[in-house]
PDB file of C-alpha atoms in Angstrom:
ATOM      1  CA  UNK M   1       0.000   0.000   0.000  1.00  0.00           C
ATOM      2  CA  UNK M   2       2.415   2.326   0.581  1.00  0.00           C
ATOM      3  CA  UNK M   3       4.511   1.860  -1.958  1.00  0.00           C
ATOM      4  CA  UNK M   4       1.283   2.396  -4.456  1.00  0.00           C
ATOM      5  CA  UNK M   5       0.518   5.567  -2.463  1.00  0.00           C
ATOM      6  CA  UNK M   6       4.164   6.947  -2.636  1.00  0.00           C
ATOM      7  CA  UNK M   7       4.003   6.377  -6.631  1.00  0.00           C
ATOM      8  CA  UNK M   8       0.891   8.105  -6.831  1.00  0.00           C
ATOM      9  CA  UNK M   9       2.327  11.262  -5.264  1.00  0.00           C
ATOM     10  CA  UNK M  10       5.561  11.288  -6.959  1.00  0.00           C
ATOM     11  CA  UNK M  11       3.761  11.401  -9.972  1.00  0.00           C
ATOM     12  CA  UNK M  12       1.132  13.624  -9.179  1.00  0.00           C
ATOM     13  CA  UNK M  13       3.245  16.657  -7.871  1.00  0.00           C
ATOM     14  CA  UNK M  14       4.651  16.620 -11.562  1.00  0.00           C
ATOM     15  CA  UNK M  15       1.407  16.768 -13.323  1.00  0.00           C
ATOM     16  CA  UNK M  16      -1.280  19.386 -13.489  1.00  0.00           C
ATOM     17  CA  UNK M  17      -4.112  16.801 -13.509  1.00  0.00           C
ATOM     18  CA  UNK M  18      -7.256  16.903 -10.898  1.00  0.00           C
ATOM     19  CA  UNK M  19      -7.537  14.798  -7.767  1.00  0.00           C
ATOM     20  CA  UNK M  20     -10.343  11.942  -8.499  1.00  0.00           C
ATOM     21  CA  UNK M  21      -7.571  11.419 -12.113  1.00  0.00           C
ATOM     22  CA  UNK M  22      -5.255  10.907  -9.330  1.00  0.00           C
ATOM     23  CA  UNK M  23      -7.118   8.861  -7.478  1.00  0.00           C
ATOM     24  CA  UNK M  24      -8.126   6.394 -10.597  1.00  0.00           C
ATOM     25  CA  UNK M  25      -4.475   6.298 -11.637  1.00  0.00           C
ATOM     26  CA  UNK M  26      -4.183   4.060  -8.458  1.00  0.00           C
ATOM     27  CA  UNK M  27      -4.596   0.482  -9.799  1.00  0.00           C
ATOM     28  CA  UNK M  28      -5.541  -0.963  -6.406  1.00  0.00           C
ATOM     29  CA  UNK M  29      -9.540  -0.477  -5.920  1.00  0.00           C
ATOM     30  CA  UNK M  30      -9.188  -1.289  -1.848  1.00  0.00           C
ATOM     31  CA  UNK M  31      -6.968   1.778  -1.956  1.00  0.00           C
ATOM     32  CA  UNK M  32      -8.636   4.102  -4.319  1.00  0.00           C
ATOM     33  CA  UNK M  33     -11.557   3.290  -1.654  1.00  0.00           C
ATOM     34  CA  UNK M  34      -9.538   4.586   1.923  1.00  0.00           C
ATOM     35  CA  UNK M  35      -8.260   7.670   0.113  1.00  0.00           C
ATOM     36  CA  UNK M  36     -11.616   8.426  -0.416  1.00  0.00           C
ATOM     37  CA  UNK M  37     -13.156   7.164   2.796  1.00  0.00           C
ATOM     38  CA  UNK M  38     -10.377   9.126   4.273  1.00  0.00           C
ATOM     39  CA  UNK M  39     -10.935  12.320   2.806  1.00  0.00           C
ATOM     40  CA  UNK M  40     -14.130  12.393   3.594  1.00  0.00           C
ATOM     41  CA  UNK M  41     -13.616  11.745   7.184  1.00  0.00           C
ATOM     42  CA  UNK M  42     -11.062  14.088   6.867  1.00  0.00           C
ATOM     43  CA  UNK M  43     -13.318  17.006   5.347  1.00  0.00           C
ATOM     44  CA  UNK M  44     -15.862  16.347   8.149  1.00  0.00           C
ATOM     45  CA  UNK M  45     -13.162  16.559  10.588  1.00  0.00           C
ATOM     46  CA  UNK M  46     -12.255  20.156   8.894  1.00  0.00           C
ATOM     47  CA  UNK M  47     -15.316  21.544   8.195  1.00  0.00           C
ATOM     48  CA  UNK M  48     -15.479  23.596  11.668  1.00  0.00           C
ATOM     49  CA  UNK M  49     -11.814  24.788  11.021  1.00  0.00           C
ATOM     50  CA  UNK M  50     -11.319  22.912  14.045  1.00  0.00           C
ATOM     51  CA  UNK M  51      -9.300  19.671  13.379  1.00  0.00           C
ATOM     52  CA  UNK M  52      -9.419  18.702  17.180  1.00  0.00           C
ATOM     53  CA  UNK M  53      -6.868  15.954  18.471  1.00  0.00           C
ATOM     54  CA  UNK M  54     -10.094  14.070  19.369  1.00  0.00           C
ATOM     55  CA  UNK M  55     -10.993  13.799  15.833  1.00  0.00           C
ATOM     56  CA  UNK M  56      -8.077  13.419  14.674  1.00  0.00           C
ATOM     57  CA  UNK M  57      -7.973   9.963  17.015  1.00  0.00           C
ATOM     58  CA  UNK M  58     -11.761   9.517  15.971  1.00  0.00           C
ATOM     59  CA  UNK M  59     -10.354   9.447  12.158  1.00  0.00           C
ATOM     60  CA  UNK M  60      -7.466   6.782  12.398  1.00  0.00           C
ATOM     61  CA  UNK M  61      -9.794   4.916  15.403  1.00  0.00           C
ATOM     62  CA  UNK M  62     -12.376   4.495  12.407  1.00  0.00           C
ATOM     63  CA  UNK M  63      -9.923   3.951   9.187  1.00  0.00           C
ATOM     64  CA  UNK M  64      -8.189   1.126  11.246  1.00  0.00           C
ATOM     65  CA  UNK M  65     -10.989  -0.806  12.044  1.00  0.00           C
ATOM     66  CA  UNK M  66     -13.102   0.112   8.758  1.00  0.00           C
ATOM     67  CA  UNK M  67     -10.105  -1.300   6.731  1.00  0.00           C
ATOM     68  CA  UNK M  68      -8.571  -3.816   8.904  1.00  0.00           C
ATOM     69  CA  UNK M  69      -4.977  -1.541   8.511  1.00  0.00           C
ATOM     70  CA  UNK M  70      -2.193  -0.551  11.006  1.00  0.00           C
ATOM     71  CA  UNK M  71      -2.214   3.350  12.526  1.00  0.00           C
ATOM     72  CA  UNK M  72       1.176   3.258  10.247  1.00  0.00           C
ATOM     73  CA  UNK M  73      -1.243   2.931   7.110  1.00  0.00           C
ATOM     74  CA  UNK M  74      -3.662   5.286   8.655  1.00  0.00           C
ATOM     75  CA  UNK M  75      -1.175   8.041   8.859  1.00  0.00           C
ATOM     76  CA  UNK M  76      -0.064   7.794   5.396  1.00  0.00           C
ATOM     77  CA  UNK M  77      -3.446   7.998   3.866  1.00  0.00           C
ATOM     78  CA  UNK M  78      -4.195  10.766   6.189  1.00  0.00           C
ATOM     79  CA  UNK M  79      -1.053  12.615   4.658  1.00  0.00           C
ATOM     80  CA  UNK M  80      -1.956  11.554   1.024  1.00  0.00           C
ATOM     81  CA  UNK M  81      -5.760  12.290   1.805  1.00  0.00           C
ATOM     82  CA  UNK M  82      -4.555  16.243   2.552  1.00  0.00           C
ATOM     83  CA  UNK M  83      -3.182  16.649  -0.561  1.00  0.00           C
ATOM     84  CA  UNK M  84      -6.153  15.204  -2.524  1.00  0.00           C
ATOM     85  CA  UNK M  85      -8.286  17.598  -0.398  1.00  0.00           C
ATOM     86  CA  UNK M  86      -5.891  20.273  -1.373  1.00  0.00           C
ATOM     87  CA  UNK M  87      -6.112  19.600  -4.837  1.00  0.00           C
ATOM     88  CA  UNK M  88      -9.664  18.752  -4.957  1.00  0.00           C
ATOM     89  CA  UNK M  89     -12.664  20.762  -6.664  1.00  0.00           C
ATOM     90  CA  UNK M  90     -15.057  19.050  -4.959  1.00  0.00           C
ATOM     91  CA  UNK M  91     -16.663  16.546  -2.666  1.00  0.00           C
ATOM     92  CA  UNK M  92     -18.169  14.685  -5.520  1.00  0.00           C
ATOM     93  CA  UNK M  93     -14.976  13.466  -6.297  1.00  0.00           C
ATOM     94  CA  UNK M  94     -14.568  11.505  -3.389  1.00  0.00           C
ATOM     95  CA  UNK M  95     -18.001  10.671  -2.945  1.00  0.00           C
ATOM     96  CA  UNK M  96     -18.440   9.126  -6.574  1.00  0.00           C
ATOM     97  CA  UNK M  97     -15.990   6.442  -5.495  1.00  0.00           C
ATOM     98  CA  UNK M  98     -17.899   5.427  -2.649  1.00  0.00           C
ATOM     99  CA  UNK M  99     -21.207   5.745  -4.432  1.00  0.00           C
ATOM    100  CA  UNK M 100     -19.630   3.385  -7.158  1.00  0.00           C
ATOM    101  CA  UNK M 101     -17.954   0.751  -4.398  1.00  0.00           C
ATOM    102  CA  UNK M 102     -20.422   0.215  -1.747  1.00  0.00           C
ATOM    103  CA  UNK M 103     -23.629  -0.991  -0.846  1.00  0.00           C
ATOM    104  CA  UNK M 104     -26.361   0.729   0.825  1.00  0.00           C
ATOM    105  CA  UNK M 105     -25.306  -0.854   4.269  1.00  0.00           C
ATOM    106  CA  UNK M 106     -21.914  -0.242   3.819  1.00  0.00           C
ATOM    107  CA  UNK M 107     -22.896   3.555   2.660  1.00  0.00           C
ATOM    108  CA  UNK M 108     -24.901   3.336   5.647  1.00  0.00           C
ATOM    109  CA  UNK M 109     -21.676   2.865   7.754  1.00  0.00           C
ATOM    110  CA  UNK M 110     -20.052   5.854   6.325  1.00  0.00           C
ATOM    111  CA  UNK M 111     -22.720   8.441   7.374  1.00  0.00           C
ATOM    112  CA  UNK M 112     -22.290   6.308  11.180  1.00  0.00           C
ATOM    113  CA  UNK M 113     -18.622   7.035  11.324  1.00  0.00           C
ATOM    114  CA  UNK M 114     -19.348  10.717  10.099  1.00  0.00           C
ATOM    115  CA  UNK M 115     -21.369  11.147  13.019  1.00  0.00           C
ATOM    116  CA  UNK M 116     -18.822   9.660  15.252  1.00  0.00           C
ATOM    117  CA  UNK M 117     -16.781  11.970  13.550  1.00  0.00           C
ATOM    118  CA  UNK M 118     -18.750  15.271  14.627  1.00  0.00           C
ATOM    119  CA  UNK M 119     -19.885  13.630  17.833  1.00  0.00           C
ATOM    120  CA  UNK M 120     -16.547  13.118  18.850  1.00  0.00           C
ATOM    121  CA  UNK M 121     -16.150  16.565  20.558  1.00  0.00           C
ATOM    122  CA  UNK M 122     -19.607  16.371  21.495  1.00  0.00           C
ATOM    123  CA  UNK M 123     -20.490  19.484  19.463  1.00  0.00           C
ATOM    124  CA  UNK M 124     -22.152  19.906  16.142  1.00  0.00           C
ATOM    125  CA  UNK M 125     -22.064  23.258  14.420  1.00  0.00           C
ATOM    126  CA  UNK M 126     -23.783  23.912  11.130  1.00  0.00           C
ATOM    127  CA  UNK M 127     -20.995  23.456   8.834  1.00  0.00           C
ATOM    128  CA  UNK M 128     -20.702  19.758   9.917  1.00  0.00           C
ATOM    129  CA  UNK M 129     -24.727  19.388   9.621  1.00  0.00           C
ATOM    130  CA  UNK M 130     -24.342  20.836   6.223  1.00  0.00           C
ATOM    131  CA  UNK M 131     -21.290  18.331   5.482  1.00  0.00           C
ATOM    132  CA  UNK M 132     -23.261  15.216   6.698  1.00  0.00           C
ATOM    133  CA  UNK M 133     -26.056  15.873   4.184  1.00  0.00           C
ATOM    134  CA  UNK M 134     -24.093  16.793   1.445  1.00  0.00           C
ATOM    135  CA  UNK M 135     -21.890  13.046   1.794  1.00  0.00           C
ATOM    136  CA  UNK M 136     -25.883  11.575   2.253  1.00  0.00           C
ATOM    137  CA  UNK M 137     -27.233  12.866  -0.890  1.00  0.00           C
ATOM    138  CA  UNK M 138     -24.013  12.287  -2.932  1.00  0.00           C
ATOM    139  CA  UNK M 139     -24.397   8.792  -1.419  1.00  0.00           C
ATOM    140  CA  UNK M 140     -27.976   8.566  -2.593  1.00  0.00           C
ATOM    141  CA  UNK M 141     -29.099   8.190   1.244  1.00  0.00           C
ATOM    142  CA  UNK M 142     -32.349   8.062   2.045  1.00  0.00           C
ATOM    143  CA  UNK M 143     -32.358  11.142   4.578  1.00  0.00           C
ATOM    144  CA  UNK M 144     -34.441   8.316   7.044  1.00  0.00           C
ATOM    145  CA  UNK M 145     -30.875   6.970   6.956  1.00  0.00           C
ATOM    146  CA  UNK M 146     -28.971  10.040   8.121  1.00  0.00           C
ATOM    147  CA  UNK M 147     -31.255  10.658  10.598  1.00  0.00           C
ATOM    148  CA  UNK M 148     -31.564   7.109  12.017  1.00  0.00           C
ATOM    149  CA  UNK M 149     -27.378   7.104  11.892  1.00  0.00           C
ATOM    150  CA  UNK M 150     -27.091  10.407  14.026  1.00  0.00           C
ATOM    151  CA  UNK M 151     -29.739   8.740  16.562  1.00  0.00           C
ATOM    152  CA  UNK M 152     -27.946   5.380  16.666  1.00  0.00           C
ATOM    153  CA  UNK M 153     -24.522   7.154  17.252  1.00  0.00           C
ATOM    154  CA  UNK M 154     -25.923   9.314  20.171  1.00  0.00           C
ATOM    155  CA  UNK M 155     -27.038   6.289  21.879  1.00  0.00           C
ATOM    156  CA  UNK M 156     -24.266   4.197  21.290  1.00  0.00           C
ATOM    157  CA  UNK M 157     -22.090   7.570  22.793  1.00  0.00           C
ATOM    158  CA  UNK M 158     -24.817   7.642  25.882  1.00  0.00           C
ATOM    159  CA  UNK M 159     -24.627   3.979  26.381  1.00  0.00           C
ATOM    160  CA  UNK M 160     -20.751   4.271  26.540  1.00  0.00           C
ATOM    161  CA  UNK M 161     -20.679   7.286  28.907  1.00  0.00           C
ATOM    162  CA  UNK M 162     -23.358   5.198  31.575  1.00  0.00           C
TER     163      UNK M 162
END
């Protein structure tokens, strides 16, 4: 994996091409699937302009055990994630890989971790609520789905504070 991610970006900083060409150039779909997974998370993470420590932790707590991968792996695709964001002109781009990979439960999962995501600091600000649907809709959610997600991540947070 890594090796695949550090020949993506020692191509891409040499090419004036967008991110989700990037991300297709990648020949390994379980990859081209975390870098997108992980930018989301990511984006949610950053849409206060508060990337907290306890997301941050949140993020790689999630990646690991979505993916089965080491915090080593985490931390690269966090740094390659960054510079996809950086590069990116949209969400779409990361959402249309998703979309494309998984299934409705597995989409389903996604908008979970989101909301462990924004949970995490046990405030939610507009920008994230905005975020959430956005990721939803490009997922072709039902919005029954994001709003049963948000209420089964509250109680699973109020179950593990009792």
């Amino acid at each position: 994996m890594l090796n695949a991610l550090k020949n993506l970006f020692l191509g891409c900083d040499n090419q004036k091409s967008n991110q989700a060409d990037e991300i297709e150039k990648i020949q390994n779909d379980e990859l081209q699937i975390q870098l997108a997974t992980c930018a989301i998370f990511l984006e949610i993470a950053n849409s206060d302009d508060d990337f907290s420590q306890i997301e941050r932790s949140k993020v790689i707590e999630i990646m690991k055990k979505t993916f089965n991968i080491s915090e080593e792996n985490v931390n690269e695709l966090i740094e390659h994630s960054e510079k996809l964001i950086q590069k990116s002109v949209s969400l779409y781009e990361f959402t249309e890989i998703i979309d494309k990979n998984f299934n409705r439960n597995q989409k389903y999962k996604i908008i979970e971790n989101i909301w462990r995501i924004i949970l995490a600091d046990n405030v939610i600000n507009q920008y994230e609520e905005y975020f959430v649907r956005k990721v939803s809709n490009n997922l072709n959610m039902p919005h029954s789905d994001l709003i049963a997600a948000k209420f089964a991540v509250k109680e699973e947070l109020k179950k593990a504070t009792s």
